[in-house]
Coordinates of C-alpha atoms and ligand atoms in Angstrom, one line a residue:
X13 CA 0.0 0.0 0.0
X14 CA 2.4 2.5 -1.1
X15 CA 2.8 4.9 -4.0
X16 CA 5.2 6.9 -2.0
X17 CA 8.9 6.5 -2.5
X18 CA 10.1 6.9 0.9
X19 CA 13.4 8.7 -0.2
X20 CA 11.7 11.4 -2.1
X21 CA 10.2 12.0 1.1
X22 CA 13.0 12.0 3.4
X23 CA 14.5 14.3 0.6
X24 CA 11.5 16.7 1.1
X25 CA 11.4 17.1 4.5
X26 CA 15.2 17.7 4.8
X27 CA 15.1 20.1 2.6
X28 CA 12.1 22.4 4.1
X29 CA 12.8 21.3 7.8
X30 CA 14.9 24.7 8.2
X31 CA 12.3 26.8 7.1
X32 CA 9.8 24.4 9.0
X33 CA 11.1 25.3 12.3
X34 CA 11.7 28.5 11.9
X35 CA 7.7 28.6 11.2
X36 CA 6.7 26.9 14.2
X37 CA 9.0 28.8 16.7
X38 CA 6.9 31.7 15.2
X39 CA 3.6 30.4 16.3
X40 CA 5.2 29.4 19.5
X41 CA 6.3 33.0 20.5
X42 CA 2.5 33.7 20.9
X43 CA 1.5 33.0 23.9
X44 CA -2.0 31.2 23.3
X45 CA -2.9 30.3 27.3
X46 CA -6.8 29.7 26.7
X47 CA -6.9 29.6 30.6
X48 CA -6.4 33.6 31.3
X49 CA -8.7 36.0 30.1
X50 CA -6.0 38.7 29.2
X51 CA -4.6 36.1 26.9
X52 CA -7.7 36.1 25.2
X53 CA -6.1 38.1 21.9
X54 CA -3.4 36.1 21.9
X55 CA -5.1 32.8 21.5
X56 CA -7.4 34.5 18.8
X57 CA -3.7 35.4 17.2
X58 CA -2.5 32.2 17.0
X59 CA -6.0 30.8 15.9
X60 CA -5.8 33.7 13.1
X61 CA -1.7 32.8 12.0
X62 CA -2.4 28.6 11.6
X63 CA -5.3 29.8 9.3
X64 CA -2.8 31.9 7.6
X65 CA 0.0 29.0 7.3
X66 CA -2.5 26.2 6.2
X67 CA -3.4 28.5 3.4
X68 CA 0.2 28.8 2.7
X69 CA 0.6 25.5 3.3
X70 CA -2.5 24.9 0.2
X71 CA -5.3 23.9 2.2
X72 CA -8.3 25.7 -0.4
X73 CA -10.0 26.1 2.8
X74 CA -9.0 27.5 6.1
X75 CA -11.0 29.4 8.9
X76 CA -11.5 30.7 12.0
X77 CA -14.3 29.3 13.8
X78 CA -15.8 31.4 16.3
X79 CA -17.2 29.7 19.7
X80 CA -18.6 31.5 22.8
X81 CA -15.1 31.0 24.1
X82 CA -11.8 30.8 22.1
X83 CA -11.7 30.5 18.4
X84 CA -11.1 27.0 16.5
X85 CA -9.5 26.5 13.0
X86 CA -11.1 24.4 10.5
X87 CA -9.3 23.6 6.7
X88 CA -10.2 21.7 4.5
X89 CA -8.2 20.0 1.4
X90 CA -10.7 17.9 -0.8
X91 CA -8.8 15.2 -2.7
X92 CA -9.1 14.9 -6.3
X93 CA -11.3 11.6 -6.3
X94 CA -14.7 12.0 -5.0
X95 CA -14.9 8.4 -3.7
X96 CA -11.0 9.1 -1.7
X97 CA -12.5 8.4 2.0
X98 CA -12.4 11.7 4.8
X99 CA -10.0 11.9 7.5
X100 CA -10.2 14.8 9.8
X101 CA -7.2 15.7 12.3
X102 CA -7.7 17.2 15.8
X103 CA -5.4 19.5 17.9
X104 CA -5.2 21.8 19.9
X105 CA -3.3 25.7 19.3
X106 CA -4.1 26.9 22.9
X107 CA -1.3 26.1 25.5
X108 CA -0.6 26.2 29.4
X109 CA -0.3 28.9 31.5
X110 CA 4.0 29.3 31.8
X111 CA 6.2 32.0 33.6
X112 CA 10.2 32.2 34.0
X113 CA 9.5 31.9 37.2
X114 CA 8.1 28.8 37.5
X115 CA 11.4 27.3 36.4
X116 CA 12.3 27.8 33.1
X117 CA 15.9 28.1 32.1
X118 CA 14.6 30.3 29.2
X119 CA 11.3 32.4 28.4
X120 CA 8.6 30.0 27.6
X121 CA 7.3 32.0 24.7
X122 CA 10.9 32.5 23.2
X123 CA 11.5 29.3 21.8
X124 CA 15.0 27.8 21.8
X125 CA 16.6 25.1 19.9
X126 CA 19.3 23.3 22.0
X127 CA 20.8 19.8 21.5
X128 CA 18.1 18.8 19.2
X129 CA 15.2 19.9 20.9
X130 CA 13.1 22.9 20.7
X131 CA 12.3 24.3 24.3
X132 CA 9.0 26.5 24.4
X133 CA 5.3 26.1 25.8
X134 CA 3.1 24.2 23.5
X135 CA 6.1 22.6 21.3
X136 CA 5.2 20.0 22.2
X137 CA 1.3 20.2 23.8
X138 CA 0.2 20.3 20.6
X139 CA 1.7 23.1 18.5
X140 CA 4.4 21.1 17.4
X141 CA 1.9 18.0 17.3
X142 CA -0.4 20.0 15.0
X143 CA 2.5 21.2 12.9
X144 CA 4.2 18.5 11.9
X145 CA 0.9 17.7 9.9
X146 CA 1.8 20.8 7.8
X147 CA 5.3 19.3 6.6
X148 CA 3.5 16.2 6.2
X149 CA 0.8 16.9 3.8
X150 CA 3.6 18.9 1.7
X151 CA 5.8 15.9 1.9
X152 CA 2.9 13.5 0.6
X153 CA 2.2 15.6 -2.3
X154 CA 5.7 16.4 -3.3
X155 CA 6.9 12.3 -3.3
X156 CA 3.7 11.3 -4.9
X157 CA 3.2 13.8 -7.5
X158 CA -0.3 14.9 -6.7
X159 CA -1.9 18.0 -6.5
X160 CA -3.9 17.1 -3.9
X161 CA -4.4 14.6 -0.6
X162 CA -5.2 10.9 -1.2
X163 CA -7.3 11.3 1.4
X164 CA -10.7 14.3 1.8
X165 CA -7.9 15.8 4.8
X166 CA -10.2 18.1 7.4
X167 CA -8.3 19.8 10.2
X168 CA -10.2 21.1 13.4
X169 CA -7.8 23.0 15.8
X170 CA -9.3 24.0 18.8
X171 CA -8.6 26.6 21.2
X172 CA -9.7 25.7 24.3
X173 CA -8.7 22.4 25.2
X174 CA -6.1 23.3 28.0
X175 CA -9.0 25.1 30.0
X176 CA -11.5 22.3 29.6
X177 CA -12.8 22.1 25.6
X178 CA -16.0 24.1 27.4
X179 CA -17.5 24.4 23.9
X180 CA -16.6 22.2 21.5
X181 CA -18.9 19.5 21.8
X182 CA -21.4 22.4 20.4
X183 CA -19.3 23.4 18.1
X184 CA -19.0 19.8 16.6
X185 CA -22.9 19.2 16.6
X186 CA -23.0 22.8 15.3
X187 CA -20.6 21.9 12.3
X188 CA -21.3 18.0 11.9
X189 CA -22.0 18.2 8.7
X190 CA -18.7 20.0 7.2
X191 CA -16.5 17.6 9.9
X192 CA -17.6 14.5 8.7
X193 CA -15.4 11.9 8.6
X194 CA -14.3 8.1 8.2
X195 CA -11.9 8.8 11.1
X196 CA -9.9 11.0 13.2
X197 CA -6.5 10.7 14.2
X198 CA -6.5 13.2 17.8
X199 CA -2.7 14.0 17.2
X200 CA -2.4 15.4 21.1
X201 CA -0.8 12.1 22.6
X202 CA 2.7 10.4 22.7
X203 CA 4.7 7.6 22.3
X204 CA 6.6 5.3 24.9
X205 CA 10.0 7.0 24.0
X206 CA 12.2 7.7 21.6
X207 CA 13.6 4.4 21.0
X208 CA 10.1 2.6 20.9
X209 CA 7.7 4.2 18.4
X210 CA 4.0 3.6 19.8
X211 CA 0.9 3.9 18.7
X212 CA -1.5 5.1 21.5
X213 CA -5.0 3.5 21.8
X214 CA -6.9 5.4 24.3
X215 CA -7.7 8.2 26.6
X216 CA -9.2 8.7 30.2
X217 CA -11.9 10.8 30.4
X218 CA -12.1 13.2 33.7
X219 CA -14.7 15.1 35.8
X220 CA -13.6 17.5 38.4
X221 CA -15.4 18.8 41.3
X222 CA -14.5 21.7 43.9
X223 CA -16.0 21.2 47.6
X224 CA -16.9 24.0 49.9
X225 CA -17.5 23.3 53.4
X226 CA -18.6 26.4 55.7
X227 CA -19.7 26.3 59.3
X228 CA -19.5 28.7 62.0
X229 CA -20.0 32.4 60.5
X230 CA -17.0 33.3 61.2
X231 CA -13.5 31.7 62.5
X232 CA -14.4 31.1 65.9
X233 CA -12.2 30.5 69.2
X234 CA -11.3 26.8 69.7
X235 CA -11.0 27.1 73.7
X236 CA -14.2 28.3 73.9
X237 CA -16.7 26.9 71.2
X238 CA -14.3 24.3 69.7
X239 CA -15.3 20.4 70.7
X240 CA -18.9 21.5 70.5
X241 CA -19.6 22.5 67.3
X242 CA -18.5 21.1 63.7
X243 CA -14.8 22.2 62.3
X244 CA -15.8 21.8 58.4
X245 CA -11.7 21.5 58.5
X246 CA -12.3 17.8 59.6
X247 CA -15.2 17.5 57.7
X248 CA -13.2 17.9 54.5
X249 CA -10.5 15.4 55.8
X250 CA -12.7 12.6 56.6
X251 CA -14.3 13.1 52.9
X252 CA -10.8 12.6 51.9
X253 CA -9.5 9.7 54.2
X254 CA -12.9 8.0 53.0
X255 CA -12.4 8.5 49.4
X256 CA -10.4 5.0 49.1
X257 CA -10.5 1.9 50.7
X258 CA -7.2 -0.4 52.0
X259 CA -6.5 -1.7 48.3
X260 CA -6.9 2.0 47.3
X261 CA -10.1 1.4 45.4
X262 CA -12.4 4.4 45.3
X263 CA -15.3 4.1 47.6
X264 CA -17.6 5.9 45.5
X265 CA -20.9 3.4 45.5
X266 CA -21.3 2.8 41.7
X267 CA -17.9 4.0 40.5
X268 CA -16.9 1.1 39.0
X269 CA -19.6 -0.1 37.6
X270 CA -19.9 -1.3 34.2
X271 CA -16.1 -0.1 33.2
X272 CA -14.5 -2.1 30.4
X273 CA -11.5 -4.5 32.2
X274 CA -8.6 -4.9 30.1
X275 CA -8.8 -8.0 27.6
X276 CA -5.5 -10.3 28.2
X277 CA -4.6 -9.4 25.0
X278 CA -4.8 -5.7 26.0
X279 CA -2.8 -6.6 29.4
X280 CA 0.0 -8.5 27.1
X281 CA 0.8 -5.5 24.8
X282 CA 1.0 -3.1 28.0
X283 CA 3.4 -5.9 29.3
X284 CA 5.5 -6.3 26.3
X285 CA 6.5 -2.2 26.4
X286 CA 9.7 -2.0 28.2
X287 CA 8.7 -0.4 31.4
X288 CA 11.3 0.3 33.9
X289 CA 10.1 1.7 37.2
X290 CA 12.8 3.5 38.5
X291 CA 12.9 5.5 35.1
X292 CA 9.4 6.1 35.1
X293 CA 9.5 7.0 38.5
X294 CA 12.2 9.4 37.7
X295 CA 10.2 10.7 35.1
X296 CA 7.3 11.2 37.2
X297 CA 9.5 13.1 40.2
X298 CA 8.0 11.0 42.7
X299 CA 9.2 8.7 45.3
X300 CA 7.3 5.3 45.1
X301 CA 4.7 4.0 42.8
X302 CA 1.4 3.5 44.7
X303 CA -2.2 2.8 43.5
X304 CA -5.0 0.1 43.3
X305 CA -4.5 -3.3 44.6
X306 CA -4.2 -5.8 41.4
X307 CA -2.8 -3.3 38.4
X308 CA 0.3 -2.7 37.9
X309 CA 1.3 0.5 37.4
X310 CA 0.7 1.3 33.5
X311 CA -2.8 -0.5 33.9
X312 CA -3.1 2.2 36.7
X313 CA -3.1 4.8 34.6
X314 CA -3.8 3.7 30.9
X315 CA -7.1 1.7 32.2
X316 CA -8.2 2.2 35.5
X317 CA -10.4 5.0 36.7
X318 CA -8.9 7.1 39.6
X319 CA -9.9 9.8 42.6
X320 CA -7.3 12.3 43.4
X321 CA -7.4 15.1 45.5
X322 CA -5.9 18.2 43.4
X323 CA -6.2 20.4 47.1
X324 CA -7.5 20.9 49.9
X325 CA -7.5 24.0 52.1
X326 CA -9.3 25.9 55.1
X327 CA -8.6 27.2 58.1
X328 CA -5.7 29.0 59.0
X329 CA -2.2 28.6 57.0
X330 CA -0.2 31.8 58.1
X331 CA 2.8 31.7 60.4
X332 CA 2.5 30.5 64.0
X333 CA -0.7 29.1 65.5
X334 CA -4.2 30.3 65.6
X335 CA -6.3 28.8 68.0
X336 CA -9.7 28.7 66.0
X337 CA -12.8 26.6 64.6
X338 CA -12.2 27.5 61.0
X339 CA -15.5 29.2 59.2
X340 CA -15.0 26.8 55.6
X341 CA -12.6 24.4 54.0
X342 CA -12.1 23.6 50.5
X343 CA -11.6 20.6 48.3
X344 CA -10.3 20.1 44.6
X345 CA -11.0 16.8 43.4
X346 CA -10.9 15.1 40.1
X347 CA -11.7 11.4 38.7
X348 CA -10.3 9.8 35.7
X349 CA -12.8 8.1 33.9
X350 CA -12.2 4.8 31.4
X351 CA -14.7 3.4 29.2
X352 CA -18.1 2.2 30.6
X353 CA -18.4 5.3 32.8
X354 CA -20.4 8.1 32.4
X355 CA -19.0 11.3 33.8
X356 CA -22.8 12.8 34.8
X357 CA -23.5 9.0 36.8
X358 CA -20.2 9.5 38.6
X359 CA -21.4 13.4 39.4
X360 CA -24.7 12.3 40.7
X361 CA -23.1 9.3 42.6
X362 CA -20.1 12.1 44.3
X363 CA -22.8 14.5 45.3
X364 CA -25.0 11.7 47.1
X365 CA -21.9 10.2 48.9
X366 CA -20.4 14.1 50.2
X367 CA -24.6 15.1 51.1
X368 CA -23.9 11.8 53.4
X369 CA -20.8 12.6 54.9
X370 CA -21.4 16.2 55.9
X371 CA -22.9 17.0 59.4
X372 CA -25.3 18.8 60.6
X373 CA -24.5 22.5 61.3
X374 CA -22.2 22.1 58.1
X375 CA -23.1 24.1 54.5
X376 CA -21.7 22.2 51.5
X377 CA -21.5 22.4 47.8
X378 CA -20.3 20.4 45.4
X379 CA -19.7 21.8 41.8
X380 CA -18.6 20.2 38.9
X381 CA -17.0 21.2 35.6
X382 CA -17.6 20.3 31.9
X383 CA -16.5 16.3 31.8
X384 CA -14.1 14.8 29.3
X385 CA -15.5 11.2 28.4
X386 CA -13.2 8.4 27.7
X387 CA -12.2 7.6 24.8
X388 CA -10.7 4.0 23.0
X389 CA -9.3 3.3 19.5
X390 CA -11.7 0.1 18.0
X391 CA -8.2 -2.6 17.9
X392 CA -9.6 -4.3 14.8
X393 CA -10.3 -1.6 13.0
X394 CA -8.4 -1.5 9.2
X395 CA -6.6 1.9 10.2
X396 CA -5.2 1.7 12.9
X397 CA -2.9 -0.3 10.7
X398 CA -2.5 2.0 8.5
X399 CA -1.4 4.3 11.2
X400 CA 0.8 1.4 12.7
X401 CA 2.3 1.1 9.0
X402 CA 3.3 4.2 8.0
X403 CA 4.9 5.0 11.8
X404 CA 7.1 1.6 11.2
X405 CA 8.1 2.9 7.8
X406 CA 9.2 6.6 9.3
X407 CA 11.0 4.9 12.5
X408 CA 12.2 1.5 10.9
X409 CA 11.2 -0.3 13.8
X410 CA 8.5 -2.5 15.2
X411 CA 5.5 -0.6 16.4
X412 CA 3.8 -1.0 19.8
X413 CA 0.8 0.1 22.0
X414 CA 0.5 2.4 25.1
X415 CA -2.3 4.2 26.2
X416 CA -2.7 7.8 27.7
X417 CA -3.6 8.7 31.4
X418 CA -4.7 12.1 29.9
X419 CA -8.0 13.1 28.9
X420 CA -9.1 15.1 25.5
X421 CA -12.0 15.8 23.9
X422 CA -11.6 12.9 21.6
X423 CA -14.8 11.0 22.8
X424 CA -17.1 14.0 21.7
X425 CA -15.9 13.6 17.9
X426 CA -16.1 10.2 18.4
X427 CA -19.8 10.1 19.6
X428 CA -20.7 13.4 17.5
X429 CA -19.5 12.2 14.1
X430 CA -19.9 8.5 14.7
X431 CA -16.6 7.8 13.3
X432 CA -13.6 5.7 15.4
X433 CA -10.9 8.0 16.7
X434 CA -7.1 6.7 16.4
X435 CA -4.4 8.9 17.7
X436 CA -1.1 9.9 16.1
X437 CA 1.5 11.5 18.1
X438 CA 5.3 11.7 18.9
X439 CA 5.7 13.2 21.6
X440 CA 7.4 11.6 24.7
X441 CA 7.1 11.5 28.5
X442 CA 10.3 13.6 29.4
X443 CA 8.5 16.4 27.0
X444 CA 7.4 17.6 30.3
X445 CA 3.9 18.6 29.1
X446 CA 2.4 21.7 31.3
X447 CA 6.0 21.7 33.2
X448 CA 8.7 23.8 33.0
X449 CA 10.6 23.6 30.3
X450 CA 8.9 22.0 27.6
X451 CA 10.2 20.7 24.6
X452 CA 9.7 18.9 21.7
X453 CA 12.3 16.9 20.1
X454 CA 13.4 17.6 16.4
X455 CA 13.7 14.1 15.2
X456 CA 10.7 12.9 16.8
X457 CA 9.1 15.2 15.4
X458 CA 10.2 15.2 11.7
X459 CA 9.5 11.4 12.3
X460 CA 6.1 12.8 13.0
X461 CA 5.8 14.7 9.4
X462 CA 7.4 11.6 7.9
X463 CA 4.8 9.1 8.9
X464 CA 1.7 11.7 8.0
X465 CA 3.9 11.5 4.4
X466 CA 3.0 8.0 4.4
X467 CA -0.5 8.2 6.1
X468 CA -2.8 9.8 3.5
X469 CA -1.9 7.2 0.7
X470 CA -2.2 4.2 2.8
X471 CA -5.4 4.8 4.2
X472 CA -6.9 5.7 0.6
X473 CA -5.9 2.2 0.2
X474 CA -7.2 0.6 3.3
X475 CA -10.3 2.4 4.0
X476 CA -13.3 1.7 2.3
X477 CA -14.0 3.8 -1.0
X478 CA -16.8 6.2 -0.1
X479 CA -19.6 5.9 -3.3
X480 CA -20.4 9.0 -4.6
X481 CA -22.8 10.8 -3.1
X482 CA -22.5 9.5 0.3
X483 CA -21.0 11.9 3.2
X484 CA -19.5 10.1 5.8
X485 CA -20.6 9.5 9.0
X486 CA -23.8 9.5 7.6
X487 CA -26.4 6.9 8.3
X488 CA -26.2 4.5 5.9
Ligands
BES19 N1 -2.6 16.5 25.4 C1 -3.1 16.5 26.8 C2 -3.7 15.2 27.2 C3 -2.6 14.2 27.5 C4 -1.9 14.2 28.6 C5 -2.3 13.2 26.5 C6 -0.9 13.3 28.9 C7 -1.3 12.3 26.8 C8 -0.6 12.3 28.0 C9 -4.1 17.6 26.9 O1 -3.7 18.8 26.3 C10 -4.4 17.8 28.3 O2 -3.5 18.4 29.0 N2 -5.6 17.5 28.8 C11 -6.0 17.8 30.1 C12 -7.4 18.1 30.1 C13 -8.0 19.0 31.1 C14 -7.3 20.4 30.9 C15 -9.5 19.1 30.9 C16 -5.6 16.7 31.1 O3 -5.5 15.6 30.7 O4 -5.5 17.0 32.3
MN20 MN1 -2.8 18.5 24.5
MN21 MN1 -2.3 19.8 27.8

């Protein structure tokens, strides 16, 4: 399945990846942090230059899509043969927040090249991710001699997926019919490492919830009220301390019901990845791997769902003591959710189990955000090995499986367009996504542009020929 010398490719991409670079340290320098409102101009800048480039780039079609938060960007480049099935590509162009201070060696919106690897927020969460597909379309063309993509390639871009993607499941229904599609390859995940290409299979979901706990009116004296009256202070910590049981299952009645276990076949490819623990303990910057009884620790975070307590605050903090009942306390939580849950059952099922636990004499609320559904890649389906073909050809090397821990709006398209979501990325775990210092590295990422190269043709070939007529996603 492959009209593509890979040569003429290789060729291509070493000659453009100078100016290639220099292109996407451009759209790095604009700092596109969705989460801060007086950012708000930069994110539609950045939404505004990647329209701009994938013109350039000779996408017919490229716009800004306007949402009641931060701008998307849509293009479109129809292939030549009407039947030539539809892939559409997600990313995201809005980043982290990031300051110098945080601990940066250099500013996070000045990127920096050094030994091979470009050092800037969003390199590689998911500028450079998104990017690489602009080489690799270019690439494809130039080795192939068409004019245009094997493939019907759609690209949505959207700008607030680092603050929570609070409108893009509208703004998919909205546009459902123009983002119709085959598949989607979510290019917004990594790979095991450098030296073992992976393809990734799946994505947690997450809901997050803040808890506020007020009692007394005021902070009151301890000596004198404190012993007979509620301290919302312990209230919060025994919400906590209850959260998990000895084997560190989450107590939550109804949390784990109806979640899809791992297959055996699904717990031997997670066991035939090279995991050391020490490394990926180093990587993680923690001191001991810890979690449910049973999994070991990739199933932990590829497969199982979790409860974690993001804070938890209240009372006083300051120097010294302060003899007091404090007025409220404050809890961040969030769960990671795997296939088989739904993120409004586990809301209900949180709120019923903290209305339970809270005394009387004790105000609560519980309020959650927008949820991010889980998300999994069908296994059998024709291309994920298409995606697992062209990646061997870029990297010359057996191809394996991992999943993601993360969570992304993946599930929505999924759902929305009724089409099976595969992800293509190369980024790896040191890339230290929304840490200090982030980075993407070069040949990772040309290897990224190489295998997109390879992608459109081979999936023209694998997929199904759409007859004419027919959109896809479309009932049949
Ligand atoms: N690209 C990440 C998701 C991800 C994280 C994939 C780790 C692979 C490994 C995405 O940009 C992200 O950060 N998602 C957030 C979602 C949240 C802001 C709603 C996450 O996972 O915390
Ligand atoms: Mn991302
Ligand atoms: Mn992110």
């Amino acid at each position: 399945m492959s009209d593509t010398p890979d040569s003429a490719v290789r060729t291509y991409i070493d000659t453009h990846r100078a100016a290639f670079l220099d292109d996407l340290a451009d759209w790095l320098r604009i700092p596109s942090v969705s989460g801060r409102p007086e950012h708000a101009d930069d994110v539609r800048r950045s939404a505004e230059w990647l329209a701009g480039k994938l013109k350039e780039t000779g996408f017919p079609t490229a716009d800004v899509w306007e949402t009641p938060g931060a701008p998307a960007v849509f293009a479109e480049w129809p292939s030549g043969d009407p039947a030539a099935p539809t892939v559409l590509v997600y990313g995201h162009h809005d980043v982290q927040p990031a300051a110098l201070a945080d601990g940066w060696h250099t500013e996070p919106f000045e990127p920096v090249v050094r030994d091979g690897r470009m050092y800037a927020r969003g390199a590689a969460d998911d500028k450079g991710q998104v990017f690489f597909h602009t080489l690799g379309v270019r690439a494809h063309l130039a080795a192939t001699g068409r004019s245009a993509p094997a493939v019907n390639l759609k690209l949505l871009i959207e700008g607030e997926e680092e603050s929570g993607s609070t409108h893009f499941r509208d703004l998919v229904e909205r546009e459902r019919d123009r983002l119709a599609a085959d598949v989607v390859i979510v290019s917004d995940t990594g790979m095991w490492s450098g030296t073992t290409p992976t393809v990734c299979t799946g994505m947690r979901g997450i809901a997050d919830c803040e808890i506020d706990l007020h009692g007394p009116d005021q902070d009151i004296h301890s000596g004198a009220f404190g012993g007979a009256v509620p301290n919302p202070a312990t209230v919060a910590a025994r919400l906590v301390a209850a959260l998990h049981d000895a084997d560190e299952r989450v107590t939550i009645p109804g949390f784990y019901d109806n979640i899809a276990e791992l297959t055996d076949a699904e717990r031997e490819l997670i066991a035939e990845l090279p995991f050391d623990e020490a490394e990926w303990l180093r990587t993680a910057k923690s001191h001991a791997a810890f979690g449910e009884a049973g999994y070991s620790t990739l199933e932990r975070v590829w497969a199982r769902p979790t409860a974690e307590v993001n804070g938890i605050g209240g009372g006083y903090q300051g120097p010294g003591g302060k003899t007091i009942v404090p007025a409220s306390a404050h809890l961040k939580l969030s769960f990671r959710l795997v296939s088989g849950q739904d993120p409004y059952e586990v809301e209900a099922a949180v709120k019923e189990w903290v209305a339970a636990r809270v005394p009387e004499g004790i105000r609560h609320r519980v309020v959650f955000g927008a949820p991010t559904r889980p998300c999994l890649t069908p296994l059998d389906h024709p291309a994920l090995q298409s995606v697992v073909r062209a990646m061997g050809r870029a990297f010359g090397q057996k191809i394996r499986f991992t999943r993601e821990g993360g969570s992304g709006p993946a599930a929505d398209l999924q759902d929305v367009l009724d089409a099976p979501v595969l992800f293509l990325g190369i980024s790896v775990p040191s890339d230290g996504w929304h840490a200090p210092n982030e980075k993407v590295e070069l040949d990772l990422l040309l290897k990224g542009v190489e295998t997109t190269a390879y992608l459109w043709s081979d999936l023209a070939a694998a997929l199904p020929r759409t007859p004419s007529g027919e959109t896809p996603g479309s009932p049949a």
